[in-house]
Amino acid sequence: MTKIAVFASGTGSNYDAIIEAEKNGTLDAEVALLVCDTPNAKVLEKANEYGTPTFAFDPKQYRNKEMFEAKLVEILQLEKVDLIVLAGYMRLIGETLLRPFEGKIINIHPSLLPAFPGLDAIGQAFDAGVKVSGVTIHYVDEGMDTGKIIAQAPVQIEDDMSREDLQKAVQQVEHTLYPATIQKLITRGE
Ligand code: GRF
């Protein structure tokens, strides 16, 4: 059975969707670990409710990124994690973590990349006035939202939509696309 580690820093609605898919059998994997870099994040409460083991850390307690990523690698290898799923983990992944998990780290981004990379992609799309935005799932490399694209889905931006409406619509698409894409990768043996 594929072992997944979800990395999240915030509310964890994507973590929820992945757990839900695991429970209802549409995702043939085990969420073996939840990694969180924000000690009081909401996602930690959810992980405790669901009984997912957690590793929460404060990056400020480490000398640098290399040090905390080395700790993460140690834990991920100990837990025999096969796939790292970033779901609102708001940091670039460094070489220390990338190298041992080459091709095994994926991310979800709330726009149709390469449009609107980086922070507040939903706000960027809204302010740009585009009529279609969406969701991208991609492999993670050292860049900011630059890795090879695995899956995308569009979201129409209607004239009467607010920024909040767009956020809701994007997240709704995320919650279906992420578990389904993870399952596809597992089926393909990637
Ligand atoms: C998602 O919109 C995702 O696209 C972005 O961060 C957000 C995380 O939301 N990378 P949540 O914590 O899963 O609710």
CSV table of C-alpha atoms and ligand atoms in Angstrom, one decimal:
chain,number,residue,atom,x,y,z
A,1,MET,CA,0.0,0.0,0.0
A,2,THR,CA,1.4,3.4,-1.0
A,3,LYS,CA,2.3,5.6,2.0
A,4,ILE,CA,1.6,9.2,1.7
A,5,ALA,CA,2.8,12.2,3.7
A,6,VAL,CA,0.6,15.3,3.4
A,7,PHE,CA,2.4,18.6,4.1
A,8,ALA,CA,0.1,21.5,5.1
A,9,SER,CA,0.3,24.8,6.9
A,10,GLY,CA,-3.3,26.0,7.1
A,11,THR,CA,-6.9,24.9,7.3
A,12,GLY,CA,-6.3,21.5,5.6
A,13,SER,CA,-9.4,21.2,3.4
A,14,ASN,CA,-7.3,19.3,0.9
A,15,TYR,CA,-6.0,17.0,3.6
A,16,ASP,CA,-9.7,16.4,4.5
A,17,ALA,CA,-10.5,15.5,0.9
A,18,ILE,CA,-7.6,13.1,0.7
A,19,ILE,CA,-8.6,11.4,4.0
A,20,GLU,CA,-12.2,11.2,2.8
A,21,ALA,CA,-11.0,9.4,-0.4
A,22,GLU,CA,-8.9,7.0,1.6
A,23,LYS,CA,-11.8,6.2,3.9
A,24,ASN,CA,-14.3,5.7,1.1
A,25,GLY,CA,-11.9,3.5,-0.9
A,26,THR,CA,-11.5,5.7,-3.9
A,27,LEU,CA,-7.9,6.3,-2.9
A,28,ASP,CA,-5.8,3.2,-2.5
A,29,ALA,CA,-3.2,4.6,-0.1
A,30,GLU,CA,-2.5,5.3,3.5
A,31,VAL,CA,-2.0,8.8,4.8
A,32,ALA,CA,0.9,7.8,7.1
A,33,LEU,CA,2.0,11.3,8.2
A,34,LEU,CA,0.9,14.9,8.3
A,35,VAL,CA,3.7,17.4,8.4
A,36,CYS,CA,3.0,20.9,9.4
A,37,ASP,CA,5.3,23.9,9.8
A,38,THR,CA,2.8,26.1,11.7
A,39,PRO,CA,2.5,24.7,15.2
A,40,ASN,CA,-1.1,26.0,15.8
A,41,ALA,CA,-2.6,25.3,12.4
A,42,LYS,CA,-6.1,24.0,12.1
A,43,VAL,CA,-5.0,21.1,10.0
A,44,LEU,CA,-3.3,19.6,13.1
A,45,GLU,CA,-6.6,19.5,15.0
A,46,LYS,CA,-8.1,17.6,12.0
A,47,ALA,CA,-5.2,15.2,11.9
A,48,ASN,CA,-5.6,14.5,15.5
A,49,GLU,CA,-9.3,13.8,15.0
A,50,TYR,CA,-8.6,11.4,12.1
A,51,GLY,CA,-5.7,9.8,14.0
A,52,THR,CA,-3.1,10.6,11.4
A,53,PRO,CA,0.4,10.8,13.0
A,54,THR,CA,1.7,14.3,12.9
A,55,PHE,CA,5.1,16.0,12.8
A,56,ALA,CA,4.7,19.7,13.6
A,57,PHE,CA,7.7,21.9,13.7
A,58,ASP,CA,8.7,25.5,14.0
A,59,PRO,CA,11.3,26.3,11.3
A,60,LYS,CA,12.6,29.1,13.5
A,61,GLN,CA,13.9,26.4,15.9
A,62,TYR,CA,16.3,25.2,13.3
A,63,ARG,CA,19.5,26.9,12.1
A,64,ASN,CA,18.4,26.8,8.5
A,65,LYS,CA,16.2,25.0,5.9
A,66,GLU,CA,18.9,22.3,5.4
A,67,MET,CA,18.6,21.4,9.1
A,68,PHE,CA,14.8,21.0,9.2
A,69,GLU,CA,14.7,19.3,5.9
A,70,ALA,CA,17.3,16.8,7.1
A,71,LYS,CA,15.0,16.1,10.0
A,72,LEU,CA,12.0,15.7,7.7
A,73,VAL,CA,14.0,13.2,5.5
A,74,GLU,CA,14.9,11.2,8.5
A,75,ILE,CA,11.2,10.9,9.6
A,76,LEU,CA,9.9,10.3,6.1
A,77,GLN,CA,12.3,7.5,5.6
A,78,LEU,CA,11.6,6.0,9.0
A,79,GLU,CA,7.9,6.0,8.1
A,80,LYS,CA,8.7,4.5,4.7
A,81,VAL,CA,6.8,7.3,2.9
A,82,ASP,CA,6.5,6.8,-0.9
A,83,LEU,CA,4.8,10.0,-1.9
A,84,ILE,CA,4.8,13.6,-0.5
A,85,VAL,CA,1.7,15.5,-1.2
A,86,LEU,CA,2.0,19.3,-0.6
A,87,ALA,CA,-1.4,20.8,0.3
A,88,GLY,CA,-1.0,24.4,1.3
A,89,TYR,CA,2.6,24.0,2.5
A,90,MET,CA,3.8,27.5,2.0
A,91,ARG,CA,7.5,26.9,1.4
A,92,LEU,CA,9.8,26.1,-1.4
A,93,ILE,CA,11.3,22.7,-1.1
A,94,GLY,CA,15.1,22.7,-0.9
A,95,GLU,CA,17.7,20.3,-2.2
A,96,THR,CA,18.0,18.3,1.0
A,97,LEU,CA,14.4,17.1,0.7
A,98,LEU,CA,14.1,17.1,-3.1
A,99,ARG,CA,17.1,14.8,-3.8
A,100,PRO,CA,16.0,11.7,-1.8
A,101,PHE,CA,12.4,12.2,-3.0
A,102,GLU,CA,13.1,13.1,-6.7
A,103,GLY,CA,9.8,12.7,-8.7
A,104,LYS,CA,8.0,11.8,-5.5
A,105,ILE,CA,6.7,15.2,-4.4
A,106,ILE,CA,3.6,16.8,-5.9
A,107,ASN,CA,1.9,20.1,-5.2
A,108,ILE,CA,-1.6,21.6,-5.9
A,109,HIS,CA,-1.8,25.2,-7.0
A,110,PRO,CA,-5.0,27.3,-7.4
A,111,SER,CA,-4.5,28.6,-10.9
A,112,LEU,CA,-3.8,27.2,-14.4
A,113,LEU,CA,0.0,27.3,-14.4
A,114,PRO,CA,2.1,28.8,-15.8
A,115,ALA,CA,-0.4,31.6,-15.2
A,116,PHE,CA,-0.3,33.2,-11.7
A,117,PRO,CA,2.4,31.3,-9.9
A,118,GLY,CA,3.4,32.2,-6.3
A,119,LEU,CA,1.3,33.6,-3.5
A,120,ASP,CA,-2.4,34.5,-3.7
A,121,ALA,CA,-3.0,33.0,-7.2
A,122,ILE,CA,-6.7,33.3,-6.7
A,123,GLY,CA,-6.4,37.1,-6.0
A,124,GLN,CA,-4.0,37.4,-9.0
A,125,ALA,CA,-6.5,35.8,-11.3
A,126,PHE,CA,-9.4,37.8,-10.0
A,127,ASP,CA,-7.5,41.1,-10.3
A,128,ALA,CA,-6.3,40.2,-13.8
A,129,GLY,CA,-10.0,39.8,-14.9
A,130,VAL,CA,-9.5,36.5,-16.6
A,131,LYS,CA,-12.6,34.5,-17.4
A,132,VAL,CA,-11.1,31.1,-16.8
A,133,SER,CA,-8.7,30.1,-14.0
A,134,GLY,CA,-8.5,26.7,-12.3
A,135,VAL,CA,-6.3,24.2,-10.5
A,136,THR,CA,-3.0,22.6,-11.4
A,137,ILE,CA,-1.3,19.6,-9.9
A,138,HIS,CA,2.4,19.4,-10.7
A,139,TYR,CA,5.7,17.7,-9.7
A,140,VAL,CA,7.8,19.8,-7.4
A,141,ASP,CA,11.2,21.0,-8.4
A,142,GLU,CA,13.4,23.7,-6.9
A,143,GLY,CA,11.4,26.6,-8.6
A,144,MET,CA,8.2,28.3,-7.5
A,145,ASP,CA,5.4,26.3,-9.1
A,146,THR,CA,7.5,25.4,-12.1
A,147,GLY,CA,7.6,21.5,-12.0
A,148,LYS,CA,6.1,19.3,-14.7
A,149,ILE,CA,2.3,19.5,-14.9
A,150,ILE,CA,0.4,16.3,-14.1
A,151,ALA,CA,-3.2,17.5,-14.2
A,152,GLN,CA,-5.3,20.6,-14.6
A,153,ALA,CA,-9.0,21.6,-14.4
A,154,PRO,CA,-10.6,24.9,-15.3
A,155,VAL,CA,-12.9,27.1,-13.3
A,156,GLN,CA,-15.1,29.6,-15.1
A,157,ILE,CA,-15.1,33.1,-13.5
A,158,GLU,CA,-18.6,34.5,-14.0
A,159,ASP,CA,-19.1,38.3,-14.1
A,160,ASP,CA,-21.0,38.4,-10.8
A,161,MET,CA,-18.4,36.3,-8.9
A,162,SER,CA,-16.6,37.8,-5.9
A,163,ARG,CA,-13.1,36.8,-4.9
A,164,GLU,CA,-14.6,34.6,-2.2
A,165,ASP,CA,-16.9,32.9,-4.7
A,166,LEU,CA,-13.9,32.2,-6.9
A,167,GLN,CA,-12.0,30.8,-3.9
A,168,LYS,CA,-14.9,28.5,-3.1
A,169,ALA,CA,-15.2,27.3,-6.7
A,170,VAL,CA,-11.4,26.6,-7.0
A,171,GLN,CA,-11.3,24.7,-3.7
A,172,GLN,CA,-14.3,22.6,-4.7
A,173,VAL,CA,-12.4,21.5,-7.8
A,174,GLU,CA,-9.2,20.9,-5.8
A,175,HIS,CA,-11.0,18.5,-3.5
A,176,THR,CA,-12.0,16.2,-6.3
A,177,LEU,CA,-8.9,16.6,-8.5
A,178,TYR,CA,-6.3,16.0,-5.9
A,179,PRO,CA,-7.4,12.6,-4.6
A,180,ALA,CA,-8.2,11.5,-8.2
A,181,THR,CA,-4.8,12.5,-9.5
A,182,ILE,CA,-3.0,10.8,-6.6
A,183,GLN,CA,-4.9,7.7,-7.4
A,184,LYS,CA,-3.9,7.9,-11.0
A,185,LEU,CA,-0.2,8.2,-10.1
A,186,ILE,CA,-0.5,5.2,-7.8
A,187,THR,CA,-2.3,3.1,-10.5
A,188,ARG,CA,0.5,4.1,-13.0
A,189,GLY,CA,3.1,3.1,-10.4
A,190,GLU,CA,4.6,6.6,-10.4
B,1,GRF,C1,-5.1,25.4,-1.6
B,1,GRF,O1,-5.9,26.3,-2.3
B,1,GRF,C2,-3.9,25.0,-2.5
B,1,GRF,O2,-4.2,25.2,-3.9
B,1,GRF,C3,-2.9,26.0,-2.1
B,1,GRF,O3,-3.1,26.2,-0.7
B,1,GRF,C4,-4.4,26.0,-0.4
B,1,GRF,C5,-4.5,25.1,0.8
B,1,GRF,O4,-5.8,25.0,1.3
B,1,GRF,N1,-1.6,25.4,-2.4
B,1,GRF,P1,-6.2,23.9,2.4
B,1,GRF,O5,-5.3,24.2,3.6
B,1,GRF,O6,-6.1,22.6,1.8
B,1,GRF,O7,-7.7,24.3,2.7
